[in-house]
Amino acid sequence: MRLTVIGTGYVGAVHAACMADIGHDVLGVDIDTDRITALAAGRPPFFEPGLSGMLKAAVDAGRLRFTTSLAEAAWFADTHFVCVGTPQRPGSGAADLRHVEAAVDGLAPHLPRSGYERVLVVGKSTVPVGTASRLSTRLRTSAPDAEVAWNPEFLREGCAVRDTLSPERIVVGAGSARAEARMRELYAPLLATGTRFIATDPATAELVKVASNSFLATKISFVNAMAEICDVTGADVLALAEAMGADSRIGPRFLSPGLGFGGSCLPKDIRAFAARAEELGQGESVAFLRQVDEINTRQRTRTVDLARQLAGGSFAERSVAVLGAAFKPCSDDVRDSPALAVADTIRRQGAQVRVHDPEAVDNARAAFPALQFALEVSKACERADVVLHLTEWPQYRDLDPAALATVVRSPAIVDARNTLDPVAWRSAGWTLRAPGRPRLG
């Protein structure tokens, strides 16, 4: 099949490359000419494991190319995926839909001249419920035979290629049997491997994404709330989470206590969902999401407090090393990064802060130019009074605490992700603090 992908950011670039990989002819569209140039040369504009080789192979094979022209997109295919961003609206928790509307409005006038009948516009962007219906009305003023369907993405940064090619489920909200049949045909190579296809209406498909993210965010904030209780009772939150997760009704995933969630999805999605519920007169139904957001934000303050304790009660004239800048491992994405928020708060309280990250240093430096950065862990930790472990990259878990102790001024570490081996670090002479854990060292 031939299809276009409008918007070649994180979701769009991955979707375009993966659809080309399973055999479709794909045209990626974006207004960012520098991004289009890089993608056309087979270079992804961000770090994502497995994407670079797949992208270059698809471009070299001629199954994937890129353009800045929506007119060209209209002529290329009769199925168009909209993958543009929906950031948080300035001054509000609501989603900003300007990019989605611009993509649909820009495409619509070209559709009647494309020669295709029954054009299908498929949304993958995360949007408030009711968006598909509204876009359908706008689209049909220019293209009466065009349909809108919604096919939410469930990608995890760092696992996006695998999540696209081996998804747990494919959800499609289509308004007609014709649209559903086309989507089943498009995803046929994935369905043949046993992937579940869930067909529903567009409104339900829109809700599936925000409801799922809200539930995951709630699990994370719940275990972090339990970590706060553990801190004042002497209980161990890791043992608590393990015991809770052993219950099949609860499960262990997303019960990892620590610094909390960040990135471009969970924070903005729960805020947008709460804002949309208010618009619908159902704000009380999801009022708990405000507390989920507050608990998550509070973990950053708690981490700063732990670090200040280890620094002797003040950051003035102290050197602090921060391990991690990306909001999660296996990514260079620093949007709403808890690690950088903590690092910058400590800097503003008087400390000299040096940050290390295996992939995200360039993005972090652009976002927080007042921070200092190091390309080696040893350089970041050199003569540090406190070390903060803030992004759970595997290489940080594999650090030799005895060797690192010879580099720092004071062997004190905050394990804000609760993934380091406390026995190994304590045996090497370190004082280790972690949220929800008994004091170690």
Tab-separated table of N, CA and C in Angstrom, residues 47 61 168 194-195 197 209 227 255 261 285 314 316 396 411 431:
chain	number	residue	atom	x	y	z
A	47	PHE	N	17.702	10.168	18.945
A	47	PHE	CA	18.226	8.838	19.227
A	47	PHE	C	17.096	7.896	19.600
A	61	ALA	N	16.210	1.616	-0.213
A	61	ALA	CA	15.399	0.701	-1.018
A	61	ALA	C	14.339	1.431	-1.832
A	168	GLU	N	1.402	-4.750	21.387
A	168	GLU	CA	0.509	-5.571	22.204
A	168	GLU	C	-0.909	-5.549	21.652
A	194	GLY	N	-0.134	-12.451	15.001
A	194	GLY	CA	-0.968	-12.651	16.181
A	194	GLY	C	-1.310	-11.398	16.954
A	195	THR	N	-0.889	-10.245	16.460
A	195	THR	CA	-1.236	-8.993	17.137
A	195	THR	C	-2.747	-8.800	17.142
A	197	PHE	N	-6.208	-6.904	16.984
A	197	PHE	CA	-6.777	-5.713	16.352
A	197	PHE	C	-8.082	-5.384	17.076
A	209	LYS	N	-6.092	6.070	24.492
A	209	LYS	CA	-4.730	6.559	24.721
A	209	LYS	C	-4.622	7.350	26.015
A	227	ALA	N	6.185	5.451	48.874
A	227	ALA	CA	7.572	5.717	49.272
A	227	ALA	C	7.625	6.820	50.324
A	255	LEU	N	5.401	-0.050	38.856
A	255	LEU	CA	5.466	0.082	40.312
A	255	LEU	C	6.920	0.266	40.725
A	261	PHE	N	7.741	10.410	36.670
A	261	PHE	CA	7.712	10.421	35.208
A	261	PHE	C	7.904	11.829	34.652
A	285	SER	N	-14.880	13.463	37.762
A	285	SER	CA	-14.606	12.057	37.427
A	285	SER	C	-13.113	11.762	37.413
A	314	SER	N	23.215	22.525	52.997
A	314	SER	CA	23.235	23.658	52.070
A	314	SER	C	24.042	23.284	50.832
A	316	ALA	N	25.490	25.674	49.013
A	316	ALA	CA	26.464	26.739	48.804
A	316	ALA	C	27.880	26.172	48.810
A	396	TYR	N	25.039	3.112	34.362
A	396	TYR	CA	25.167	3.633	35.723
A	396	TYR	C	25.030	2.509	36.747
A	411	PRO	N	32.060	10.465	49.333
A	411	PRO	CA	31.315	9.340	48.758
A	411	PRO	C	29.866	9.309	49.265
A	431	THR	N	27.768	6.588	51.407
A	431	THR	CA	26.483	6.837	52.054
A	431	THR	C	25.440	6.949	50.940
